[in-house]
Tab-separated table of C-alpha atoms in Angstrom:
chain	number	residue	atom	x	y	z
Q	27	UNK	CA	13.015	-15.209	-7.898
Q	28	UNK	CA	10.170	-13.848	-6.313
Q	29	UNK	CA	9.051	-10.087	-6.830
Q	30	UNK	CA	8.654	-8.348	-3.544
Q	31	UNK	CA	7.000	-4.888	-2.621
Q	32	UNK	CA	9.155	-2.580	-0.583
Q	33	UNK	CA	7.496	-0.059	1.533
Q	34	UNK	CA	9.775	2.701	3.143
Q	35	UNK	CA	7.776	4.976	5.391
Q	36	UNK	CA	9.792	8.317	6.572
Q	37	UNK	CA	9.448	11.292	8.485
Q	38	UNK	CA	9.249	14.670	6.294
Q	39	UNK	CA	9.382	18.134	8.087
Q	40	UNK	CA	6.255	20.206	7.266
Q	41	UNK	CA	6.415	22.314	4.549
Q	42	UNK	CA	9.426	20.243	2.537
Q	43	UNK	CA	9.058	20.117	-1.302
Q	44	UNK	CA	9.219	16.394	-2.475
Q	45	UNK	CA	11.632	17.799	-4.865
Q	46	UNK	CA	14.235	18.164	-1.848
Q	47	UNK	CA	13.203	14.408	-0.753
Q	48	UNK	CA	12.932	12.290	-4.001
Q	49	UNK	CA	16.745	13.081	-4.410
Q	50	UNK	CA	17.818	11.947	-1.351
Q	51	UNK	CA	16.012	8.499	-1.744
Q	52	UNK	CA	17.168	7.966	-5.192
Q	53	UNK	CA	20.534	8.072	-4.228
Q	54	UNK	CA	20.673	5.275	-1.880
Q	55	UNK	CA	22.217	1.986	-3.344
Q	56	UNK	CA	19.543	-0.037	-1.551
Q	57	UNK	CA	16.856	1.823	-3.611
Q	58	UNK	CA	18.165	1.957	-6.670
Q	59	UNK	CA	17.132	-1.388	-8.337
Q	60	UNK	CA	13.764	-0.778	-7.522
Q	61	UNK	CA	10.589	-1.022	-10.251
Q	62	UNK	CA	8.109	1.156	-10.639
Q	63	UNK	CA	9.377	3.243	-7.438
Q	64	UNK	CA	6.995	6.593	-6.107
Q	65	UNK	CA	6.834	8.829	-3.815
Q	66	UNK	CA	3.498	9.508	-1.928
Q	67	UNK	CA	2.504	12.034	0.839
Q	68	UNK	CA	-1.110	11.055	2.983
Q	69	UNK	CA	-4.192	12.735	2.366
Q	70	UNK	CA	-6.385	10.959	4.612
Q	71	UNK	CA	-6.097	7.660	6.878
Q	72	UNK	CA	-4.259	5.974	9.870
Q	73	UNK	CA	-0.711	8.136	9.151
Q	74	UNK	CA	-0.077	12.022	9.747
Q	75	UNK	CA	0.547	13.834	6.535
Q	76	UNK	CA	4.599	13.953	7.063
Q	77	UNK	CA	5.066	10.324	7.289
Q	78	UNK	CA	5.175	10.060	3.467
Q	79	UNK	CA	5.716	6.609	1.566
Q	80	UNK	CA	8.304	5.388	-1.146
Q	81	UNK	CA	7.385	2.254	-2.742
Q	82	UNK	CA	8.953	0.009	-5.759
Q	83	UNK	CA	9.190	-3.588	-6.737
Q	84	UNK	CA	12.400	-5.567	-6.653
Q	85	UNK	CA	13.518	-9.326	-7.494
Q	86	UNK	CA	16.824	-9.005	-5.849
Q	87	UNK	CA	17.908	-8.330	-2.320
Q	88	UNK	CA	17.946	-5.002	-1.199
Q	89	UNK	CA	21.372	-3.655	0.846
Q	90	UNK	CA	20.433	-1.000	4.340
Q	91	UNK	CA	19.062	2.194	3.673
Q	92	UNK	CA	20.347	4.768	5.685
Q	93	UNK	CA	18.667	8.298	5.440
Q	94	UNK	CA	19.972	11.363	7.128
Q	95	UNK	CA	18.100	11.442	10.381
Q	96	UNK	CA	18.061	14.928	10.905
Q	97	UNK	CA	16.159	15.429	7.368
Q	98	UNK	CA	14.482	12.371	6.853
Q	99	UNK	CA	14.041	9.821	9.662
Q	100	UNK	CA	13.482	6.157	8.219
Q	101	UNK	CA	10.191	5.143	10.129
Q	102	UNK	CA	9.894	1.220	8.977
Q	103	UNK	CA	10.836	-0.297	6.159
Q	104	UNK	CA	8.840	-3.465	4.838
Q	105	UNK	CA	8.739	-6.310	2.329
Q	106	UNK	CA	6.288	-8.334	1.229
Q	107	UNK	CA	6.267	-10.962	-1.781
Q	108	UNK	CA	3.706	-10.416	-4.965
Q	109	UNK	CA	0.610	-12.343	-4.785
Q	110	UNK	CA	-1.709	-11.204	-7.442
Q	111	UNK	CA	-2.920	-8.288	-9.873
Q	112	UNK	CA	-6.736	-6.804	-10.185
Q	113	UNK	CA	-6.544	-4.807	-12.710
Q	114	UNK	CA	-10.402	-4.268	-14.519
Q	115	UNK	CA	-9.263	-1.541	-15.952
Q	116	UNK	CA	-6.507	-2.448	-17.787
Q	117	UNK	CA	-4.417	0.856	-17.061
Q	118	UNK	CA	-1.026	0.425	-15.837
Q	119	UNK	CA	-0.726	0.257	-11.797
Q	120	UNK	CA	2.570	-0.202	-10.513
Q	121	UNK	CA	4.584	3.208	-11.547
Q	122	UNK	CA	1.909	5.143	-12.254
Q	123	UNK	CA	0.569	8.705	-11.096
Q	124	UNK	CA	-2.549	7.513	-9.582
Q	125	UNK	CA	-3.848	8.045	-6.171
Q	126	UNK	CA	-3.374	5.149	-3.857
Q	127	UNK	CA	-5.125	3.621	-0.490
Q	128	UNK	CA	-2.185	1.181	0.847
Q	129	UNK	CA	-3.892	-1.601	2.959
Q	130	UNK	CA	-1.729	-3.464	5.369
Q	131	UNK	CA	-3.147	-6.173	8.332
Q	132	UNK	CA	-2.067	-9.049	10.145
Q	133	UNK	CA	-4.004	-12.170	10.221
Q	134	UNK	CA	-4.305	-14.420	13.066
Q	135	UNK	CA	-4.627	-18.180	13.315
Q	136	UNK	CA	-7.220	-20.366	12.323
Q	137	UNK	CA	-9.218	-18.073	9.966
Q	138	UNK	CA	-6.074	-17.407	7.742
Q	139	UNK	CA	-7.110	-19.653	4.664
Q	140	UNK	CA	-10.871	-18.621	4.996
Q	141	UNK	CA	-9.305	-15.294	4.834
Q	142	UNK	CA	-7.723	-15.658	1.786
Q	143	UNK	CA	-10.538	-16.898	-0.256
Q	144	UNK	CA	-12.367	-13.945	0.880
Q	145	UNK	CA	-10.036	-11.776	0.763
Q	146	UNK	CA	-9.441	-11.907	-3.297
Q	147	UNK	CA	-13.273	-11.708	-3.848
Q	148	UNK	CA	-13.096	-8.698	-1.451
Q	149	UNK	CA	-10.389	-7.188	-3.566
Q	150	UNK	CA	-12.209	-7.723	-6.837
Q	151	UNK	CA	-15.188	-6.253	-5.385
Q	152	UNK	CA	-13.536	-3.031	-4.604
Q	153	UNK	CA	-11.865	-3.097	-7.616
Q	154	UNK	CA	-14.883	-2.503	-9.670
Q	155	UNK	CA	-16.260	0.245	-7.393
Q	156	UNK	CA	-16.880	3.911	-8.651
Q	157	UNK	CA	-13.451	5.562	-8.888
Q	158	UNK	CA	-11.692	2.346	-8.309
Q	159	UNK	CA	-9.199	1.448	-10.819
Q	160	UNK	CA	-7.436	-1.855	-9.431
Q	161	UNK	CA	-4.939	-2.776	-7.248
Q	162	UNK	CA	-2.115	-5.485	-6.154
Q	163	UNK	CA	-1.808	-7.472	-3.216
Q	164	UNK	CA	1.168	-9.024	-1.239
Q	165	UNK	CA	1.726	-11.119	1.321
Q	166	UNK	CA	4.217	-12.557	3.780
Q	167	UNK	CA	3.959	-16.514	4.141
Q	168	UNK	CA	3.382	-17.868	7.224
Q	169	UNK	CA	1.320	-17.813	10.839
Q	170	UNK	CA	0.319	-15.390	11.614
Q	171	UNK	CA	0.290	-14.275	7.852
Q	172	UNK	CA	0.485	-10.466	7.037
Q	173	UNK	CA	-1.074	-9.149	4.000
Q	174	UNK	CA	-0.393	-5.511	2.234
Q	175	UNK	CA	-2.491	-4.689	-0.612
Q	176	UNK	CA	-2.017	-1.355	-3.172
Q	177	UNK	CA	-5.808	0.503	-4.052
Q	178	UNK	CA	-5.649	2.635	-6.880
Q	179	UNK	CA	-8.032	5.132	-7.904
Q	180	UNK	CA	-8.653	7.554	-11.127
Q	181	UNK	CA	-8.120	10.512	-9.394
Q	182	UNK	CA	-8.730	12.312	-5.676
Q	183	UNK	CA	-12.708	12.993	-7.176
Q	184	UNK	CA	-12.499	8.991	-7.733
Q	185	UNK	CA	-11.445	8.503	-4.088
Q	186	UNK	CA	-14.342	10.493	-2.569
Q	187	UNK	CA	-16.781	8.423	-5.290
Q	188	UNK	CA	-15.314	5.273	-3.853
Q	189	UNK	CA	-15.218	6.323	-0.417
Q	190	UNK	CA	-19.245	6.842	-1.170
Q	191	UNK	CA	-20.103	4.369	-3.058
Q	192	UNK	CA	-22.152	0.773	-1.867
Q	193	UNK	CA	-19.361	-1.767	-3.300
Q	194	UNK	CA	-17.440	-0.203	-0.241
Q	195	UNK	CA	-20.057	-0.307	2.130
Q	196	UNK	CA	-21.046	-4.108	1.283
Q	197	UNK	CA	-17.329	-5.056	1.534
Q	198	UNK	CA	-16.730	-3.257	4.611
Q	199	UNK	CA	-19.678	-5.414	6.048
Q	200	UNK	CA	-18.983	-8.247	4.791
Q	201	UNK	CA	-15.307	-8.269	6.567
Q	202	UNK	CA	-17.557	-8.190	9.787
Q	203	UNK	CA	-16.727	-11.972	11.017
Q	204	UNK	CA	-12.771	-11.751	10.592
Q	205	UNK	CA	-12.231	-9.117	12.154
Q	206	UNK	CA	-11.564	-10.882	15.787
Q	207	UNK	CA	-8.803	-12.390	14.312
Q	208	UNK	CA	-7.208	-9.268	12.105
Q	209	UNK	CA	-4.562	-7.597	14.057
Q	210	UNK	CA	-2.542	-4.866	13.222
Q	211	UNK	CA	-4.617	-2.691	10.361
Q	212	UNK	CA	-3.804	0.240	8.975
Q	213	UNK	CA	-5.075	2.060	6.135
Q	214	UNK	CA	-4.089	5.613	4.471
Q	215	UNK	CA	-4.780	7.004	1.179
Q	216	UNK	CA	-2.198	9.077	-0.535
Q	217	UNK	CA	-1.419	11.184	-3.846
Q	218	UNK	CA	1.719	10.607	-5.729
Q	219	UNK	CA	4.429	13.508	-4.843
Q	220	UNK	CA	6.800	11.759	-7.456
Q	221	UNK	CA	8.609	14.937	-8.969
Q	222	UNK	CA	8.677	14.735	-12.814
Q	223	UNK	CA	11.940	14.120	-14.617
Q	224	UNK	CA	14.183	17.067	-15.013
């Protein structure tokens, strides 16, 4: 069965400790099966710093989540199948404590398979950039075909070295002649909020 990334974006009041939030998501059913699940507030990018992100793998279908609205209201929740790993570094990615960029876009007809192919090269490029450590992409089959892709970096100091450095800048240019047909973008970097065990 095919490994799938499950994004749950949700409102959190300003000024709420993750430690009143990670509770509340751990103990729905729908959430529970899930690998390598964190917890993630925004530090910079497309979303406001209380829409915060819970993410995890799963192989196996996933039952409703249902948040209480008054304390947490569910924003969107998303799935997209594993596609590949970049992983230079060799340090473990999904589950870890590392600061993340989460990529998602929507890619429009006929470009999609030129896409691709640049897309990976684009991903490995990054990958390799100052304060980059890897990262894992998804996708979700079909036309138009909509991609989500997990950055992660050594630490916040590794973001701002990435966010200055010329892999970025070349990549960034080099997207130039897709983006008429790239709908849909978004792109926030967060730190993980995960509380540690008790």
């Amino acid at each position: 069965m095919t490994t799938e990334l499950v994004l749950v974006r949700i409102g959190v009041p300003a000024g709420t400790a993750a430690a009143a939030v990670w509770p509340l998501l751990c103990a729905q059913p729908a959430l529970q099966q899930l690998a390598g699940a964190r917890l993630y507030q925004p530090t910079r990018g497309f979303f406001e710093p209380t829409e915060w992100l819970y993410c995890g793998e799963t192989s196996v279908p996933i039952g409703e989540v249902s948040l209480p609205p008054e304390q947490l209201p569910l924003r969107k929740l998303e799935r997209y199948p594993f596609r590949a790993e970049i992983n230079p570094s060799g340090r473990p990615l999904l589950g870890s404590t590392l600061p993340i960029q989460l990529v998602t876009l929507t890619v429009l007809p006929p470009l999609v398979e030129r896409f691709e192919a640049w897309y990976a090269e684009h991903a490995e490029l990054l990958c390799r950039a100052p304060g980059a450590v890897g990262a894992r992409r998804y996708w979700q089959d079909g036309l138009p075909r909509r991609y989500a892709t997990l950055y992660y970096y050594t630490s916040e100091e590794g973001v701002e070295r990435y966010l200055t450095s010329e892999a970025r800048a070349q990549a960034a240019a080099s997207r130039l002649p897709f983006d008429p047909w790239l709908v849909d973008q978004h792109h926030t970097y967060y730190r993980d909020v995960t509380p540690a065990p008790a």
